[in-house]
XYZ file of C-alpha atoms in Angstrom:
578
model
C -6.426 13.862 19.376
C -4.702 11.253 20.954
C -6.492 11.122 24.564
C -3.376 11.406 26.445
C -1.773 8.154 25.595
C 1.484 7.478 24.850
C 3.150 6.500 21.664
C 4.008 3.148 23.173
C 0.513 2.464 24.100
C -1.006 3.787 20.865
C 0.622 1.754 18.587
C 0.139 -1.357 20.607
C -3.220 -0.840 20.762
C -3.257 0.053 16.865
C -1.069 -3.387 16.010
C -3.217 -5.567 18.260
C -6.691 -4.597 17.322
C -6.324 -3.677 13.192
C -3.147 -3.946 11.761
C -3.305 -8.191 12.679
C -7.014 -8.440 11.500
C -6.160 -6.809 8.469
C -3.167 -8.818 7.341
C -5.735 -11.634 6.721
C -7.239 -9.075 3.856
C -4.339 -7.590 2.395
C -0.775 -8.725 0.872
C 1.258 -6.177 2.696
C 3.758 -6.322 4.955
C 3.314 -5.141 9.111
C 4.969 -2.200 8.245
C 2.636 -1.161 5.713
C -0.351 -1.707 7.626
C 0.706 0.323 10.129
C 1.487 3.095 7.594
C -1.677 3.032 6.679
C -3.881 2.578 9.619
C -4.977 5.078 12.090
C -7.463 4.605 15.216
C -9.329 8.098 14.574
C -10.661 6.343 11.186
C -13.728 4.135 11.701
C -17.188 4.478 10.424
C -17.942 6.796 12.628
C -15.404 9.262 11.158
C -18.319 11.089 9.056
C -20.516 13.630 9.171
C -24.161 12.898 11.145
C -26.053 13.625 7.931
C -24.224 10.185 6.370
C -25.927 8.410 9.092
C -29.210 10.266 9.139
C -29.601 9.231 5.021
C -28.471 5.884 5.948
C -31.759 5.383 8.127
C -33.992 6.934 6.132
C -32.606 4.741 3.109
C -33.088 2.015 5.499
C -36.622 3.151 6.864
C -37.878 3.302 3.039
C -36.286 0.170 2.217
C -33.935 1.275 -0.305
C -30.757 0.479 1.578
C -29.675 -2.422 -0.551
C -29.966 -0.678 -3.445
C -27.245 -0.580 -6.006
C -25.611 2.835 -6.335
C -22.280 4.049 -7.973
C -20.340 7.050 -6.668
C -17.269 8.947 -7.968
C -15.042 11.157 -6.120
C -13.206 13.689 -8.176
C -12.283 17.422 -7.807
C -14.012 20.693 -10.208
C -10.307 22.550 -9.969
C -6.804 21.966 -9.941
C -5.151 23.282 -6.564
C -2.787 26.074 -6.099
C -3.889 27.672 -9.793
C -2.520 24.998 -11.698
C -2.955 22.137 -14.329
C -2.556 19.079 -12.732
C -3.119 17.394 -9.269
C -1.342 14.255 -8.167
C -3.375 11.516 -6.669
C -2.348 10.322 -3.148
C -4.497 8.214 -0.320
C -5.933 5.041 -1.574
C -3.519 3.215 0.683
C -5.628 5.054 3.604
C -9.066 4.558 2.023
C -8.543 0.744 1.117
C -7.175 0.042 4.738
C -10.531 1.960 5.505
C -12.598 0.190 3.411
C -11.108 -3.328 4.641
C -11.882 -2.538 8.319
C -15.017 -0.980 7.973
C -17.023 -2.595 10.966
C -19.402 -0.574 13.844
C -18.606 -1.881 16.854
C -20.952 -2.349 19.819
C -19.759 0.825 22.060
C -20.265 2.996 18.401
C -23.587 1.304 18.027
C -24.622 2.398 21.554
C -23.138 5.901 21.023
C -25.182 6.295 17.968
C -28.775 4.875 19.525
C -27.908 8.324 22.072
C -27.431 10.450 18.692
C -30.904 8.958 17.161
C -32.965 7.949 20.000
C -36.167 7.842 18.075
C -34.846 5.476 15.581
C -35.691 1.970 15.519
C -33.493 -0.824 17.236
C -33.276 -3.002 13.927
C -31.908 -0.182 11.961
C -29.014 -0.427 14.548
C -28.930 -4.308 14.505
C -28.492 -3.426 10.744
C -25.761 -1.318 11.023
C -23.459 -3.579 13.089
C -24.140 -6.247 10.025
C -22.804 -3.976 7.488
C -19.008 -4.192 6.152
C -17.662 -3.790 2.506
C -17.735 -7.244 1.301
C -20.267 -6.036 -1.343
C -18.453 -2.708 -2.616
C -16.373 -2.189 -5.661
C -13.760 0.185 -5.770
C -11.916 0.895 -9.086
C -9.229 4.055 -8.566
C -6.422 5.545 -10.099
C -3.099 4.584 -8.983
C -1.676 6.673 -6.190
C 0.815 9.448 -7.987
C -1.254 9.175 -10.710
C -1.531 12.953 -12.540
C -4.926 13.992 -12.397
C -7.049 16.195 -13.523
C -10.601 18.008 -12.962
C -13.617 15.855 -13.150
C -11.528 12.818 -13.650
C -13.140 10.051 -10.914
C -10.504 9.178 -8.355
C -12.555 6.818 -7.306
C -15.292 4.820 -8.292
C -17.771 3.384 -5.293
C -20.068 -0.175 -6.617
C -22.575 -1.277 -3.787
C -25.123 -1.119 -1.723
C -26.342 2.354 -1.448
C -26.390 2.630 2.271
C -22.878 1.597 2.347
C -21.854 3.651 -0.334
C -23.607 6.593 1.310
C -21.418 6.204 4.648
C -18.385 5.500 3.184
C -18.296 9.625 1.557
C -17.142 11.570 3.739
C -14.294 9.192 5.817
C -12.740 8.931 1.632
C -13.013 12.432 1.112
C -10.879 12.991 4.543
C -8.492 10.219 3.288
C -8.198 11.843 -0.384
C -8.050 15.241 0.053
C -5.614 16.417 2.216
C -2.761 13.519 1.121
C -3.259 14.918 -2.701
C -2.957 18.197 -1.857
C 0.362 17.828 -0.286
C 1.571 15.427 -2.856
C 0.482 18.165 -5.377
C 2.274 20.849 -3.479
C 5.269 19.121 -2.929
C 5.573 18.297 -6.693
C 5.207 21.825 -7.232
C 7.781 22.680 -4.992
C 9.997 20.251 -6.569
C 9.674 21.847 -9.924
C 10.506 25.313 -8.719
C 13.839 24.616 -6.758
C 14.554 21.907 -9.540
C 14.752 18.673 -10.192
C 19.177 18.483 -9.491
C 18.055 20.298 -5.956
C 17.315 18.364 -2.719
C 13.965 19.309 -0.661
C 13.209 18.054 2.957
C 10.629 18.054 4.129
C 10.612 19.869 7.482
C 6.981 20.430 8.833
C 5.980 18.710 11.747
C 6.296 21.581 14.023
C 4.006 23.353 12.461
C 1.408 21.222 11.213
C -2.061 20.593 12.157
C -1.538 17.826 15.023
C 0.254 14.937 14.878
C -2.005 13.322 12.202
C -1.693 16.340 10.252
C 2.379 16.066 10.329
C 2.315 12.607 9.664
C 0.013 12.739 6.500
C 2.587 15.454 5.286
C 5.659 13.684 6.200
C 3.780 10.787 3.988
C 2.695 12.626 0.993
C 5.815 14.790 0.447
C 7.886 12.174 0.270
C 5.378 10.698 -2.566
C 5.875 13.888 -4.156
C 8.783 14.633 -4.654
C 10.633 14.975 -1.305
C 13.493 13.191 -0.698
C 13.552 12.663 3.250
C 11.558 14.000 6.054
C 12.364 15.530 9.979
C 9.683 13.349 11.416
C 11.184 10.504 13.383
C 7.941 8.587 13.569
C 6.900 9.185 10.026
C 10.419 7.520 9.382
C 9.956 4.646 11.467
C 6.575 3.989 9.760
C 7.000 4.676 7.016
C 10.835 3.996 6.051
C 11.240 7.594 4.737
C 14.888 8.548 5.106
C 14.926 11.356 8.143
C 17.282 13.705 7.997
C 18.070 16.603 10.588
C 21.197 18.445 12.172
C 21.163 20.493 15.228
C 19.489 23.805 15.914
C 20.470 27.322 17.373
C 20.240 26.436 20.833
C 22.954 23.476 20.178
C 25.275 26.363 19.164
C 23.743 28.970 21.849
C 24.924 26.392 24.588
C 28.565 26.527 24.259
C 30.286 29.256 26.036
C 34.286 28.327 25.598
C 36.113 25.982 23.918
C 35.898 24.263 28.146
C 33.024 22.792 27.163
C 34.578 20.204 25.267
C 34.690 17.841 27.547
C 36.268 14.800 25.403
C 38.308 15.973 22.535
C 39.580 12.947 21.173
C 38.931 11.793 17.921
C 40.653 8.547 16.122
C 40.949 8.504 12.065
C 38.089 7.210 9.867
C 40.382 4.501 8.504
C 41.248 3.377 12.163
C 44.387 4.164 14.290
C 45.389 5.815 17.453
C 43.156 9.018 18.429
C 44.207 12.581 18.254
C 43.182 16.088 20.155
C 40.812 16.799 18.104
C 40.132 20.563 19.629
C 43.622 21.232 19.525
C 43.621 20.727 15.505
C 41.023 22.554 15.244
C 42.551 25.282 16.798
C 46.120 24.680 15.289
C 44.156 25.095 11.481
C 42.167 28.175 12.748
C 45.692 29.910 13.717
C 47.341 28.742 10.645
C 44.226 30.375 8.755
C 44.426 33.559 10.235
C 40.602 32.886 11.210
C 41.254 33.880 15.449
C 38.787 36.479 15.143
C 35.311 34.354 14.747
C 33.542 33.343 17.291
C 35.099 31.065 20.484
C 31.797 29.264 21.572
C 30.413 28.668 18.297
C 33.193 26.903 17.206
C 33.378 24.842 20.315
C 30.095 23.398 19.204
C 30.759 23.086 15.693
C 34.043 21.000 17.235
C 31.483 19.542 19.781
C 29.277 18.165 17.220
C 31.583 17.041 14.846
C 33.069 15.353 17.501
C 29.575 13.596 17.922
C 28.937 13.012 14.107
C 32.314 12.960 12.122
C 30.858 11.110 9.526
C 28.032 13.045 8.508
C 28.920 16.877 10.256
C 26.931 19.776 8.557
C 26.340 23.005 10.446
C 23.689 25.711 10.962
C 26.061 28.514 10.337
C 23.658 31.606 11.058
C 23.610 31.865 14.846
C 26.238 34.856 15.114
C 27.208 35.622 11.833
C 27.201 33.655 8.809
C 30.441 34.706 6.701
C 32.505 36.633 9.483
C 32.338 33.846 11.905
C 29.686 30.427 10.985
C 30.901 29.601 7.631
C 34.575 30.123 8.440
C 34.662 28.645 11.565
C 32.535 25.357 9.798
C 35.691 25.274 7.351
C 38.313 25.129 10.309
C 36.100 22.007 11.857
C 36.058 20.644 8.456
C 39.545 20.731 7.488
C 40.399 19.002 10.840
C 37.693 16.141 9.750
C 39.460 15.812 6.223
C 42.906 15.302 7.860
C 41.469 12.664 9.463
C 39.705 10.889 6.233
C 36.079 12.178 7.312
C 34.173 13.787 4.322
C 32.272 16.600 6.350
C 28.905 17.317 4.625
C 28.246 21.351 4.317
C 26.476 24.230 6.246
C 23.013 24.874 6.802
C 21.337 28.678 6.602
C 18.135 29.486 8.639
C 18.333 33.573 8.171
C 19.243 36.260 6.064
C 19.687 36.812 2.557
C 19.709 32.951 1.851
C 20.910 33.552 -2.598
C 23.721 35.747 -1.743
C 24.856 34.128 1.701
C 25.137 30.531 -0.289
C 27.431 32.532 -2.867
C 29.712 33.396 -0.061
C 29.592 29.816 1.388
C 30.801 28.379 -1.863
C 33.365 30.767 -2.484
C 34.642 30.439 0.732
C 34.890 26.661 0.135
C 36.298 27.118 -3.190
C 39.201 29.514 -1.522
C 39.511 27.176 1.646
C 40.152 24.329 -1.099
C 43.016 25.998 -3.000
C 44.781 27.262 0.383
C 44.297 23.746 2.179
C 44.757 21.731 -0.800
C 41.774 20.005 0.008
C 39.420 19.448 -3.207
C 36.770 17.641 -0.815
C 35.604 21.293 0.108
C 34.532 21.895 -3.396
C 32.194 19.157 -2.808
C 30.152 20.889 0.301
C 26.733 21.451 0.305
C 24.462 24.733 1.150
C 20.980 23.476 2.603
C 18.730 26.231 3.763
C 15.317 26.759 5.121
C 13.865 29.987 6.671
C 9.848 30.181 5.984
C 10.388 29.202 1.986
C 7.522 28.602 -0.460
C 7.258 28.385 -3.719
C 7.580 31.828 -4.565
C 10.710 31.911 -2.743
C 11.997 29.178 -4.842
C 11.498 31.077 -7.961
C 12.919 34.190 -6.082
C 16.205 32.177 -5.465
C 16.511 30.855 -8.958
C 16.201 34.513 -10.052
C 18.868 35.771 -8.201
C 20.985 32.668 -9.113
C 21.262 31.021 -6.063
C 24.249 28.441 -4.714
C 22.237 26.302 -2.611
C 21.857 22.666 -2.873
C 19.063 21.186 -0.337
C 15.857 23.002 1.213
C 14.384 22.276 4.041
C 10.759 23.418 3.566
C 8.750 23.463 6.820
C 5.624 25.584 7.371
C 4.728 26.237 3.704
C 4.847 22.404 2.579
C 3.249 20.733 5.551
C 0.397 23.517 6.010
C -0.402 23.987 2.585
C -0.546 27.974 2.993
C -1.261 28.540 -0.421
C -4.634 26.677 -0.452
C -5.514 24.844 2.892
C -7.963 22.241 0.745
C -8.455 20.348 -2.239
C -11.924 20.517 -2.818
C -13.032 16.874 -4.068
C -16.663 15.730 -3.616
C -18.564 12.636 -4.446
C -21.375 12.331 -5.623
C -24.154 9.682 -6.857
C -23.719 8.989 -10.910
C -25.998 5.924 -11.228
C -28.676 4.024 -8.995
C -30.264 0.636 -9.952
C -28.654 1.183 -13.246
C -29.974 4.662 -13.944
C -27.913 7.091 -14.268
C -28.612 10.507 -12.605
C -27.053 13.873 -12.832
C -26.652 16.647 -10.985
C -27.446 19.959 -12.699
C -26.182 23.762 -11.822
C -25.982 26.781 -13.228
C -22.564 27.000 -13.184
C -21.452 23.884 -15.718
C -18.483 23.247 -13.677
C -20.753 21.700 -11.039
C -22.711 19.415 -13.578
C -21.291 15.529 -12.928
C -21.123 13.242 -15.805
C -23.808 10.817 -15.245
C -23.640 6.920 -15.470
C -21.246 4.142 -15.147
C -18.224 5.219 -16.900
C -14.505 4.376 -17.514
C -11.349 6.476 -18.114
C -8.735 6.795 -20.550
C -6.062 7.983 -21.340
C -4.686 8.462 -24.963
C -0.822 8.613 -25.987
C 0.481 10.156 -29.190
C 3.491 10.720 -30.634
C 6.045 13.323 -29.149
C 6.614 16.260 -31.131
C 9.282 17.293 -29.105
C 11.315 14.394 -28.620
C 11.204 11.481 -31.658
C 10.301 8.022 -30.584
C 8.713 9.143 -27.247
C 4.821 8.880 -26.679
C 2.996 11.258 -24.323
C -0.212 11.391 -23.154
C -2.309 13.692 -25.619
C -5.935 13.419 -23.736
C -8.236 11.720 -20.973
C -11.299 10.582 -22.468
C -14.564 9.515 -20.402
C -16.699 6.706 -21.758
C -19.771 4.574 -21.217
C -18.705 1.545 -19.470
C -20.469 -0.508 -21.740
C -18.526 1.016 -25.327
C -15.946 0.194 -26.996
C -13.596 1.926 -25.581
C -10.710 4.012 -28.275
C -8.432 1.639 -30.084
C -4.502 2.009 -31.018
C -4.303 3.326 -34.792
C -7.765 4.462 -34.967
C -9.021 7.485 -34.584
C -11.363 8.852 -31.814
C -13.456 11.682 -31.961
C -13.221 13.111 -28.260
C -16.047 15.438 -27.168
C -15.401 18.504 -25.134
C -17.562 19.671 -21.684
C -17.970 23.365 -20.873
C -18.628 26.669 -23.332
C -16.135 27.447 -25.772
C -14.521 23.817 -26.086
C -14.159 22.497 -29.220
C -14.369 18.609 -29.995
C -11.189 16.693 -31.085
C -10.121 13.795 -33.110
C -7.266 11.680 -32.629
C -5.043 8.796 -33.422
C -4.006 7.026 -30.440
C -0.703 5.461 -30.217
C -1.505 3.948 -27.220
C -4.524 3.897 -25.050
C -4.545 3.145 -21.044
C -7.228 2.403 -18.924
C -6.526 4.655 -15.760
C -8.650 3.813 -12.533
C -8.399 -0.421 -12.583
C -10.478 -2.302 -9.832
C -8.647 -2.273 -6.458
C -11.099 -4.072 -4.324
C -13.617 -6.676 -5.252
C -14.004 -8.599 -2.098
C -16.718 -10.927 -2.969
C -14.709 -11.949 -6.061
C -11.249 -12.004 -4.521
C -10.308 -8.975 -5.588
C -8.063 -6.971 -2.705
C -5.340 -5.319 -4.093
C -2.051 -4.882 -2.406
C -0.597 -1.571 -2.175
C 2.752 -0.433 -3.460
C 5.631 0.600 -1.025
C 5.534 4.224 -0.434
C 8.702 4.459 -2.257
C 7.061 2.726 -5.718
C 4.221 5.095 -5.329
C 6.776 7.572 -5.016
C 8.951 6.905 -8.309
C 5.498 6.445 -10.377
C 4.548 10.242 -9.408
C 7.904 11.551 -10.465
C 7.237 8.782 -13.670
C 4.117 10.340 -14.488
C 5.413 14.014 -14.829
C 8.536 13.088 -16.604
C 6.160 11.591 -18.984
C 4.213 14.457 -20.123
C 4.109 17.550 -21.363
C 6.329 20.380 -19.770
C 3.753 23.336 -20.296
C 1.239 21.169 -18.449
C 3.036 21.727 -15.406
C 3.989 25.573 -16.107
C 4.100 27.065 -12.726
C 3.323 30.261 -13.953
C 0.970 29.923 -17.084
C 0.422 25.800 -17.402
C -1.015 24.531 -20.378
C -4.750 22.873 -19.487
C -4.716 19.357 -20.328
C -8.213 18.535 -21.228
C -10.405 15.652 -20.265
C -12.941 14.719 -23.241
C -16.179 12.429 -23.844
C -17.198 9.854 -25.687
C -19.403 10.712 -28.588
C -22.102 8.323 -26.770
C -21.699 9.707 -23.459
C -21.759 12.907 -24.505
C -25.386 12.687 -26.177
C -26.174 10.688 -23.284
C -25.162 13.570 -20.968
C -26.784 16.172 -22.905
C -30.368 14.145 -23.267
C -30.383 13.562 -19.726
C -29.635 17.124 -18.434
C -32.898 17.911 -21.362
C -34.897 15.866 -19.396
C -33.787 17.348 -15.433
C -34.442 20.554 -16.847
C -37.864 22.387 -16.374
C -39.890 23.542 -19.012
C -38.387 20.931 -21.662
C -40.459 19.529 -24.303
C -42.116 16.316 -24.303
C -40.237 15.269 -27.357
C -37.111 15.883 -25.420
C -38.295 13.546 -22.646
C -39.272 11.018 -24.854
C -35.749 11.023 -26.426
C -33.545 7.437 -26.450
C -30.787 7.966 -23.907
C -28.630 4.953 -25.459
């Protein structure tokens, strides 16, 4: 929550105490920073038991210890095959400002009164000069048990930093995800909006939809402040009540209107009317038309209508053509109707064959050019509805369904500790899902040749390997191991190999990466799709795309879960791990 203050003042506040700070840590621009900042997210964004380890860590001395953590998910979201990767902008600007103050120092002394004062005089010492972060590329395709990130420090550090990075992961991929998904089912020559903010979960909530949609997939957003931000594109037109206010064409107060290319200014209600006689159209509605002329009027350059207040085809879409045609005379190009109710496949039929007629009897070819947008509660289900019954329309607004994630409200990523003072540690379960690969590790990913398309690579596997291997080579092949029952290993040739989660902050080295405009991140999402295989991202039945061991790590993996287990053997404990 915001605590009553007003934009004005929050953002102030925000620029003056963070965004200037930070520009001494980061090559980004002011508008970036304050893209990715928010006041809510300071150390003491976590959960109490973060801070309750870090004192007993601190208490037994083990606070400077070195520790690696990875954050990664068990399951892809909405039953799919693939996730895309979105809020390392948020967690770096996190990490770069991570500083207790004196009042959050005080506030937790009142949480832990029985601690002692120089574990608190320790805590306001602490920052992230000494953490290493590699992590994948935001819009990076991603996929179970893959790290996201990869946390390098001191353990108490690395220990408070969890649960803030999980907040800044989780929700941003899921919507990036969903969007994406959403793309794919309305398809990829159809526009989507993203239309949420009413319905969302706060104002941070809206504004971390706004955000990720865009980087997946969504062209422009109907939050104002997420535009301003962020420099999405914002789009909007008007709503019910704009029409509902009109009672007679008297409330057109000004009807003038001049020509696009300049000149002397003409009635423009009395054209209007003049077309809808000559059109034989008298019988639609008087008041909605007034604020179809109204608005157009208002916005001549850019006029689209919600045509679904009275009636869509007997009075809305005709009486949108009538307003239009008066625009065209005048060298506007009007823009199309929008639908909010009904039978959304079969009403955008109607609306393009009435423009199709209206363009033969006018003469006026710009109508076969007009766009249907609709919205009305759609999801993805709906999407593949429409396509089914062969829908007309060109641009959705998606509101409740995108910004909420209905489907599936969360992610699910966790982090957990893989190594500590160089050795590695696991943690075991019954179910094998929930078993982490242990130890320092890097990721990549392998390319082969297309068999689809000649000359084209795709990526054919993620493989997971010590950090201290040789990692797979071009032209040679790799034998890739398989995690989990009934997975078989693999060998292959790689025509390329990519190392996927490069270091991002390094701070002690000089090492503080910059991030990518929102609209880069954005491209390399859609990038990363386009570049891989099709049944992967099946909405319906999606082909698994499997992440793989080393040979090494493998054996490693399976020694060291021999010696967590009880009961094992002493020969099994006394087995090499390397």
């Amino acid at each position: 929550m915001f605590h009553q203050r007003t934009w004005r003042r929050y953002f102030a506040d925000l620029f003056k105490r963070i965004l200037i700070p930070l520009l001494e840590d980061f090559e980004l621009t002011v508008s970036e920073k304050m893209e990715t900042s928010n006041n809510l997210v300071t150390p003491l964004l976590t959960d109490l038991y973060q801070i309750t380890m870090a004192y007993a860590y601190w208490k037994a001395g083990r606070h400077e210890d070195h520790a690696i953590f990875e954050l990664f998910f068990r399951k892809c979201p909405f039953k799919g095959a693939f996730t895309i990767f979105a809020g390392l902008d948020e967690a770096l600007s996190f990490v770069s400002s991570f500083k207790f103050t004196s009042d959050q120092l005080a506030y937790l002394r009142s949480v832990l009164p029985d601690a002692e004062d120089g574990f608190f005089e320790y805590l306001g010492t602490l920052d992230c000069s000494k953490v290493q972060i590699r992590a994948m590329p935001e819009g990076t395709v991603v996929f179970p048990r893959e790290p996201l990130l990869w946390v390098s420090g001191p353990l108490i550090v690395g220990q408070l930093l969890e649960t803030t990075l999980l907040n800044l992961t989780n929700f941003p991929s899921l919507i990036a995800t969903n969007a994406m998904r959403m793309r794919m089912a309305a398809g990829k020559d159809k526009v989507l909006l993203e239309f949420g903010l009413r319905r969302a979960q706060g104002p941070d909530g809206a504004f971390s939809a706004s955000k990720y949609a865009y980087l997946g997939g969504c062209l422009a957003t109907s939050n104002v402040a997420a535009g301003m931000l962020t420099g999405i594109p914002v789009k909007g037109t008007h709503a019910h009540a704009f029409v509902q206010s009109y009672t007679s064409f008297d409330d057109v107060k000004n009807p003038m209107l001049g020509p696009a290319e300049g000149g002397d200014p003409v009635d423009f209600l009395q054209s209007v009317k003049d077309i809808r006689k000559d059109l034989g159209l008298e019988h639609t509605n008087d008041s909605e038309l007034a604020a179809f002329t109204a608005y157009a009027l208002a916005f001549p350059k850019g006029f689209l209508a919600l045509v679904d207040t009275y009636h869509t085809l007997e009075s809305g879409a005709p009486n949108f053509c009538v307003v239009a045609a008066a625009l065209v005379k005048l060298g506007y190009m009007p823009q199309g109707v929008r639908l909010d109710s009904g039978d959304l496949a079969q009403l955008s039929k109607g609306c393009k064959a009435l423009f199709k007629k209206m363009a033969e009897t006018l003469s006026m070819p710009e109508f076969l050019k007009f766009k249907v947008a609709a919205s009305n509660d759609i999801n993805e289900q709906t999407l593949h509805e429409l396509n089914e019954q062969k829908h007309e329309i060109d641009i959705f607004g998606i509101g409740t369904h995108l910004a909420t994630c209905q489907k599936q409200p969360a992610l699910g990523c966790v982090y957990k500790l893989v190594e500590i003072n160089g050795k590695p540690r696991i943690k075991l379960s019954e179910e094998v899902v929930k078993v982490t690969v242990p130890g320092n590790k890097r990721l990549y990913r392998l390319h082969q040749e297309s068999k689809e398309e000649e000359g084209k690579t795709e990526p054919a596997l993620d493989v997971l390997v010590m950090a201290d291997e040789q990692p797979p080579q071009e032209g040679v092949e790799y034998e890739c191991m398989a995690v989990g029952e009934g997975l078989d290993a693999r060998k292959v040739t790689p025509t390329r190999t990519e190392e996927l989660a490069p270091l991002v902050w390094d701070k002690e080295n000089g090492c503080v990466a910059s991030a990518p405009s929102l609209q880069d991140r954005r491209e390399h999402a859609i990038s990363q799709v386009d570049s891989m295989k099709p049944e992967i991202f099946d909405l319906f039945k999606p082909e698994p795309y499997q992440v793989f061991l080393s040979p090494k790590l493998h054996g490693f993996m399976t020694d060291l879960i021999e010696m967590n287990t009880l009961g094992v053997t002493k020969d099994a404990k006394k087995r090499r791990l390397s």
